[in-house]
Amino acid sequence: MISRPKSDEYSPFAAGYIGLVPDENVIEKLEQLMVSSYQLFSGLTEEQGAYTYAPGKWTVKQALGHMIDTERTFAYRALVFSRNHIELPGFDQDIYVANHDVNNISVKNLAEEFRAARLSNLYMIKGFSDEQLLRDGIASSSRFTVRAFVYMLAGHELHHLNIFRDRYGIA
């Protein structure tokens, strides 16, 4: 079982994500979220995928594309830090969303892509040794451990599921 990271293992911004993760087995939580999020998103219509709750806000498909980008980014950082202490650049979500034309991808394919990325990441995470989970590096000018990114994967998804429920009316 991967223990919760200490507050000096991630940036203050990441505390919001990590704080959303319940005190339970984080790998089991990631597996459960993979299934429930896939069911949620794969059941949406294209009309629902194009919905935005306010002008200038992301569509459901854009938000899901962002979740995929973030899943890959956090997992890449965990992989790199598990192998080498290094500094990585920041991740500007708005640039990534603006340069990913999700309108030409079905919401069902985006749901499949998210599930596939998570499944791949679960294999990687399960392969980390206890020592690797404590290795660290610098991302976005802050120190992070590998296990912090594992928790951030779950917390980021929970954050967006709350937004989908509260602002988009889907859950």
PDB file of C-alpha atoms in Angstrom:
ATOM      1  CA  MET A   1       0.000   0.000   0.000  1.00  0.00           C
ATOM      2  CA  ILE A   2       1.229   3.490  -0.868  1.00  0.00           C
ATOM      3  CA  SER A   3       1.132   5.818   2.111  1.00  0.00           C
ATOM      4  CA  ARG A   4      -0.125   9.379   1.800  1.00  0.00           C
ATOM      5  CA  PRO A   5       2.666  11.820   0.937  1.00  0.00           C
ATOM      6  CA  LYS A   6       3.773  14.359   3.516  1.00  0.00           C
ATOM      7  CA  SER A   7       3.152  18.049   2.871  1.00  0.00           C
ATOM      8  CA  ASP A   8       6.823  18.663   1.975  1.00  0.00           C
ATOM      9  CA  GLU A   9       6.540  16.209  -0.942  1.00  0.00           C
ATOM     10  CA  TYR A  10       4.416  18.427  -3.196  1.00  0.00           C
ATOM     11  CA  SER A  11       3.550  22.042  -3.934  1.00  0.00           C
ATOM     12  CA  PRO A  12       0.904  23.951  -1.998  1.00  0.00           C
ATOM     13  CA  PHE A  13      -1.251  23.918  -5.158  1.00  0.00           C
ATOM     14  CA  ALA A  14      -1.185  20.109  -5.246  1.00  0.00           C
ATOM     15  CA  ALA A  15      -2.465  19.948  -1.675  1.00  0.00           C
ATOM     16  CA  GLY A  16      -5.975  20.566  -3.004  1.00  0.00           C
ATOM     17  CA  TYR A  17      -5.831  17.431  -5.134  1.00  0.00           C
ATOM     18  CA  ILE A  18      -4.147  15.252  -2.533  1.00  0.00           C
ATOM     19  CA  GLY A  19      -6.632  16.400   0.098  1.00  0.00           C
ATOM     20  CA  LEU A  20      -9.511  15.033  -1.978  1.00  0.00           C
ATOM     21  CA  VAL A  21      -8.157  11.472  -1.846  1.00  0.00           C
ATOM     22  CA  PRO A  22      -9.815   9.465   0.931  1.00  0.00           C
ATOM     23  CA  ASP A  23      -7.779   7.522   3.467  1.00  0.00           C
ATOM     24  CA  GLU A  24      -7.925   4.207   1.663  1.00  0.00           C
ATOM     25  CA  ASN A  25      -5.730   2.224  -0.691  1.00  0.00           C
ATOM     26  CA  VAL A  26      -4.882   4.725  -3.422  1.00  0.00           C
ATOM     27  CA  ILE A  27      -4.295   2.028  -6.046  1.00  0.00           C
ATOM     28  CA  GLU A  28      -7.734   0.559  -5.378  1.00  0.00           C
ATOM     29  CA  LYS A  29      -9.169   4.079  -5.582  1.00  0.00           C
ATOM     30  CA  LEU A  30      -7.481   4.662  -8.955  1.00  0.00           C
ATOM     31  CA  GLU A  31      -8.878   1.345 -10.210  1.00  0.00           C
ATOM     32  CA  GLN A  32     -12.390   2.174  -8.956  1.00  0.00           C
ATOM     33  CA  LEU A  33     -12.257   5.640 -10.502  1.00  0.00           C
ATOM     34  CA  MET A  34     -11.078   4.191 -13.819  1.00  0.00           C
ATOM     35  CA  VAL A  35     -14.211   2.039 -13.979  1.00  0.00           C
ATOM     36  CA  SER A  36     -16.709   4.623 -12.732  1.00  0.00           C
ATOM     37  CA  SER A  37     -15.337   7.466 -14.868  1.00  0.00           C
ATOM     38  CA  TYR A  38     -15.332   5.273 -17.956  1.00  0.00           C
ATOM     39  CA  GLN A  39     -18.966   4.340 -17.302  1.00  0.00           C
ATOM     40  CA  LEU A  40     -19.883   7.996 -16.804  1.00  0.00           C
ATOM     41  CA  PHE A  41     -18.160   9.360 -19.895  1.00  0.00           C
ATOM     42  CA  SER A  42     -18.860   6.487 -22.271  1.00  0.00           C
ATOM     43  CA  GLY A  43     -22.569   6.895 -21.520  1.00  0.00           C
ATOM     44  CA  LEU A  44     -22.682  10.522 -22.658  1.00  0.00           C
ATOM     45  CA  THR A  45     -24.112  11.651 -25.974  1.00  0.00           C
ATOM     46  CA  GLU A  46     -22.177  13.884 -28.361  1.00  0.00           C
ATOM     47  CA  GLU A  47     -24.571  16.682 -27.428  1.00  0.00           C
ATOM     48  CA  GLN A  48     -23.646  16.249 -23.767  1.00  0.00           C
ATOM     49  CA  GLY A  49     -19.963  16.157 -24.744  1.00  0.00           C
ATOM     50  CA  ALA A  50     -20.324  19.556 -26.436  1.00  0.00           C
ATOM     51  CA  TYR A  51     -22.033  21.144 -23.421  1.00  0.00           C
ATOM     52  CA  THR A  52     -20.423  23.958 -21.467  1.00  0.00           C
ATOM     53  CA  TYR A  53     -21.963  25.462 -18.358  1.00  0.00           C
ATOM     54  CA  ALA A  54     -20.976  29.065 -19.142  1.00  0.00           C
ATOM     55  CA  PRO A  55     -19.485  31.107 -21.992  1.00  0.00           C
ATOM     56  CA  GLY A  56     -15.727  30.752 -22.156  1.00  0.00           C
ATOM     57  CA  LYS A  57     -15.676  27.545 -20.073  1.00  0.00           C
ATOM     58  CA  TRP A  58     -14.527  24.190 -21.383  1.00  0.00           C
ATOM     59  CA  THR A  59     -16.937  21.758 -22.951  1.00  0.00           C
ATOM     60  CA  VAL A  60     -17.291  18.345 -21.341  1.00  0.00           C
ATOM     61  CA  LYS A  61     -15.079  16.937 -24.109  1.00  0.00           C
ATOM     62  CA  GLN A  62     -12.434  19.616 -23.534  1.00  0.00           C
ATOM     63  CA  ALA A  63     -12.457  18.920 -19.797  1.00  0.00           C
ATOM     64  CA  LEU A  64     -12.113  15.187 -20.458  1.00  0.00           C
ATOM     65  CA  GLY A  65      -9.267  15.897 -22.905  1.00  0.00           C
ATOM     66  CA  HIS A  66      -7.629  17.948 -20.148  1.00  0.00           C
ATOM     67  CA  MET A  67      -8.023  15.033 -17.741  1.00  0.00           C
ATOM     68  CA  ILE A  68      -6.265  12.776 -20.258  1.00  0.00           C
ATOM     69  CA  ASP A  69      -3.425  15.277 -20.741  1.00  0.00           C
ATOM     70  CA  THR A  70      -3.020  15.647 -16.979  1.00  0.00           C
ATOM     71  CA  GLU A  71      -3.115  11.882 -16.431  1.00  0.00           C
ATOM     72  CA  ARG A  72      -0.246  11.519 -18.877  1.00  0.00           C
ATOM     73  CA  THR A  73       1.689  14.493 -17.516  1.00  0.00           C
ATOM     74  CA  PHE A  74       1.511  13.403 -13.867  1.00  0.00           C
ATOM     75  CA  ALA A  75       2.359   9.816 -14.814  1.00  0.00           C
ATOM     76  CA  TYR A  76       5.315  10.953 -16.924  1.00  0.00           C
ATOM     77  CA  ARG A  77       6.617  13.004 -14.024  1.00  0.00           C
ATOM     78  CA  ALA A  78       6.244  10.007 -11.692  1.00  0.00           C
ATOM     79  CA  LEU A  79       8.108   7.800 -14.179  1.00  0.00           C
ATOM     80  CA  VAL A  80      10.936  10.288 -14.669  1.00  0.00           C
ATOM     81  CA  PHE A  81      11.358  10.972 -10.945  1.00  0.00           C
ATOM     82  CA  SER A  82      11.317   7.250 -10.169  1.00  0.00           C
ATOM     83  CA  ARG A  83      14.400   6.897 -12.355  1.00  0.00           C
ATOM     84  CA  ASN A  84      16.231  10.213 -12.020  1.00  0.00           C
ATOM     85  CA  HIS A  85      16.194  13.392  -9.912  1.00  0.00           C
ATOM     86  CA  ILE A  86      15.637  16.041 -12.550  1.00  0.00           C
ATOM     87  CA  GLU A  87      13.815  19.309 -13.149  1.00  0.00           C
ATOM     88  CA  LEU A  88      10.859  19.321 -15.539  1.00  0.00           C
ATOM     89  CA  PRO A  89       9.008  22.312 -16.975  1.00  0.00           C
ATOM     90  CA  GLY A  90       5.541  23.447 -15.997  1.00  0.00           C
ATOM     91  CA  PHE A  91       2.324  22.315 -17.621  1.00  0.00           C
ATOM     92  CA  ASP A  92       0.015  25.034 -18.964  1.00  0.00           C
ATOM     93  CA  GLN A  93      -3.377  23.363 -19.177  1.00  0.00           C
ATOM     94  CA  ASP A  94      -4.884  26.162 -21.263  1.00  0.00           C
ATOM     95  CA  ILE A  95      -2.260  25.782 -23.998  1.00  0.00           C
ATOM     96  CA  TYR A  96      -2.810  22.027 -24.053  1.00  0.00           C
ATOM     97  CA  VAL A  97      -6.609  22.373 -24.287  1.00  0.00           C
ATOM     98  CA  ALA A  98      -6.369  25.062 -26.979  1.00  0.00           C
ATOM     99  CA  ASN A  99      -4.150  22.801 -29.082  1.00  0.00           C
ATOM    100  CA  HIS A 100      -6.190  19.599 -28.782  1.00  0.00           C
ATOM    101  CA  ASP A 101      -9.147  19.526 -31.163  1.00  0.00           C
ATOM    102  CA  VAL A 102     -11.410  17.217 -29.202  1.00  0.00           C
ATOM    103  CA  ASN A 103     -14.392  18.257 -31.328  1.00  0.00           C
ATOM    104  CA  ASN A 104     -13.265  15.703 -33.915  1.00  0.00           C
ATOM    105  CA  ILE A 105     -13.051  12.894 -31.339  1.00  0.00           C
ATOM    106  CA  SER A 106     -16.141  11.146 -30.069  1.00  0.00           C
ATOM    107  CA  VAL A 107     -16.832  11.330 -26.354  1.00  0.00           C
ATOM    108  CA  LYS A 108     -16.816   7.517 -26.317  1.00  0.00           C
ATOM    109  CA  ASN A 109     -13.304   7.444 -27.802  1.00  0.00           C
ATOM    110  CA  LEU A 110     -12.137  10.006 -25.256  1.00  0.00           C
ATOM    111  CA  ALA A 111     -13.584   7.800 -22.490  1.00  0.00           C
ATOM    112  CA  GLU A 112     -11.676   4.823 -23.933  1.00  0.00           C
ATOM    113  CA  GLU A 113      -8.480   6.868 -24.151  1.00  0.00           C
ATOM    114  CA  PHE A 114      -8.770   7.955 -20.520  1.00  0.00           C
ATOM    115  CA  ARG A 115      -9.352   4.364 -19.403  1.00  0.00           C
ATOM    116  CA  ALA A 116      -6.383   3.118 -21.452  1.00  0.00           C
ATOM    117  CA  ALA A 117      -4.068   5.796 -20.052  1.00  0.00           C
ATOM    118  CA  ARG A 118      -5.140   4.979 -16.489  1.00  0.00           C
ATOM    119  CA  LEU A 119      -4.719   1.242 -17.010  1.00  0.00           C
ATOM    120  CA  SER A 120      -1.209   1.760 -18.339  1.00  0.00           C
ATOM    121  CA  ASN A 121      -0.388   4.021 -15.411  1.00  0.00           C
ATOM    122  CA  LEU A 122      -1.676   1.466 -12.916  1.00  0.00           C
ATOM    123  CA  TYR A 123       0.761  -1.114 -14.272  1.00  0.00           C
ATOM    124  CA  MET A 124       3.581   1.397 -13.886  1.00  0.00           C
ATOM    125  CA  ILE A 125       2.552   2.440 -10.364  1.00  0.00           C
ATOM    126  CA  LYS A 126       2.233  -1.160  -9.172  1.00  0.00           C
ATOM    127  CA  GLY A 127       5.803  -1.724 -10.337  1.00  0.00           C
ATOM    128  CA  PHE A 128       7.316   1.068  -8.257  1.00  0.00           C
ATOM    129  CA  SER A 129       9.362  -0.088  -5.283  1.00  0.00           C
ATOM    130  CA  ASP A 130       8.933   1.560  -1.895  1.00  0.00           C
ATOM    131  CA  GLU A 131      12.235   3.330  -2.496  1.00  0.00           C
ATOM    132  CA  GLN A 132      11.151   4.615  -5.914  1.00  0.00           C
ATOM    133  CA  LEU A 133       7.919   6.025  -4.469  1.00  0.00           C
ATOM    134  CA  LEU A 134      10.015   8.299  -2.239  1.00  0.00           C
ATOM    135  CA  ARG A 135      12.301   9.528  -5.017  1.00  0.00           C
ATOM    136  CA  ASP A 136      11.765  13.100  -6.071  1.00  0.00           C
ATOM    137  CA  GLY A 137      12.383  15.791  -8.603  1.00  0.00           C
ATOM    138  CA  ILE A 138      11.339  19.309  -9.497  1.00  0.00           C
ATOM    139  CA  ALA A 139       8.271  20.105 -11.608  1.00  0.00           C
ATOM    140  CA  SER A 140       6.749  23.546 -12.091  1.00  0.00           C
ATOM    141  CA  SER A 141       9.510  24.882  -9.801  1.00  0.00           C
ATOM    142  CA  SER A 142       8.388  22.703  -6.854  1.00  0.00           C
ATOM    143  CA  ARG A 143       9.614  19.472  -5.302  1.00  0.00           C
ATOM    144  CA  PHE A 144       7.437  16.387  -5.788  1.00  0.00           C
ATOM    145  CA  THR A 145       7.872  12.743  -4.858  1.00  0.00           C
ATOM    146  CA  VAL A 146       6.678   9.903  -7.021  1.00  0.00           C
ATOM    147  CA  ARG A 147       4.010   8.950  -4.496  1.00  0.00           C
ATOM    148  CA  ALA A 148       2.708  12.520  -4.514  1.00  0.00           C
ATOM    149  CA  PHE A 149       1.957  12.151  -8.215  1.00  0.00           C
ATOM    150  CA  VAL A 150       0.158   8.861  -7.566  1.00  0.00           C
ATOM    151  CA  TYR A 151      -2.139  10.673  -5.146  1.00  0.00           C
ATOM    152  CA  MET A 152      -2.446  13.632  -7.503  1.00  0.00           C
ATOM    153  CA  LEU A 153      -3.729  11.329 -10.254  1.00  0.00           C
ATOM    154  CA  ALA A 154      -6.647  10.330  -8.039  1.00  0.00           C
ATOM    155  CA  GLY A 155      -7.183  13.806  -6.609  1.00  0.00           C
ATOM    156  CA  HIS A 156      -7.190  15.541  -9.985  1.00  0.00           C
ATOM    157  CA  GLU A 157      -9.824  13.134 -11.250  1.00  0.00           C
ATOM    158  CA  LEU A 158     -11.937  13.604  -8.114  1.00  0.00           C
ATOM    159  CA  HIS A 159     -11.619  17.382  -8.513  1.00  0.00           C
ATOM    160  CA  HIS A 160     -13.005  17.237 -12.049  1.00  0.00           C
ATOM    161  CA  LEU A 161     -15.723  14.759 -11.158  1.00  0.00           C
ATOM    162  CA  ASN A 162     -16.907  17.298  -8.564  1.00  0.00           C
ATOM    163  CA  ILE A 163     -16.959  19.987 -11.252  1.00  0.00           C
ATOM    164  CA  PHE A 164     -18.838  17.717 -13.642  1.00  0.00           C
ATOM    165  CA  ARG A 165     -21.433  17.081 -10.959  1.00  0.00           C
ATOM    166  CA  ASP A 166     -21.748  20.632  -9.614  1.00  0.00           C
ATOM    167  CA  ARG A 167     -21.394  22.727 -12.765  1.00  0.00           C
ATOM    168  CA  TYR A 168     -22.174  20.457 -15.702  1.00  0.00           C
ATOM    169  CA  GLY A 169     -24.954  18.491 -14.026  1.00  0.00           C
ATOM    170  CA  ILE A 170     -23.477  15.074 -14.851  1.00  0.00           C
ATOM    171  CA  ALA A 171     -22.254  12.514 -12.379  1.00  0.00           C
TER     172      ALA A 171
END
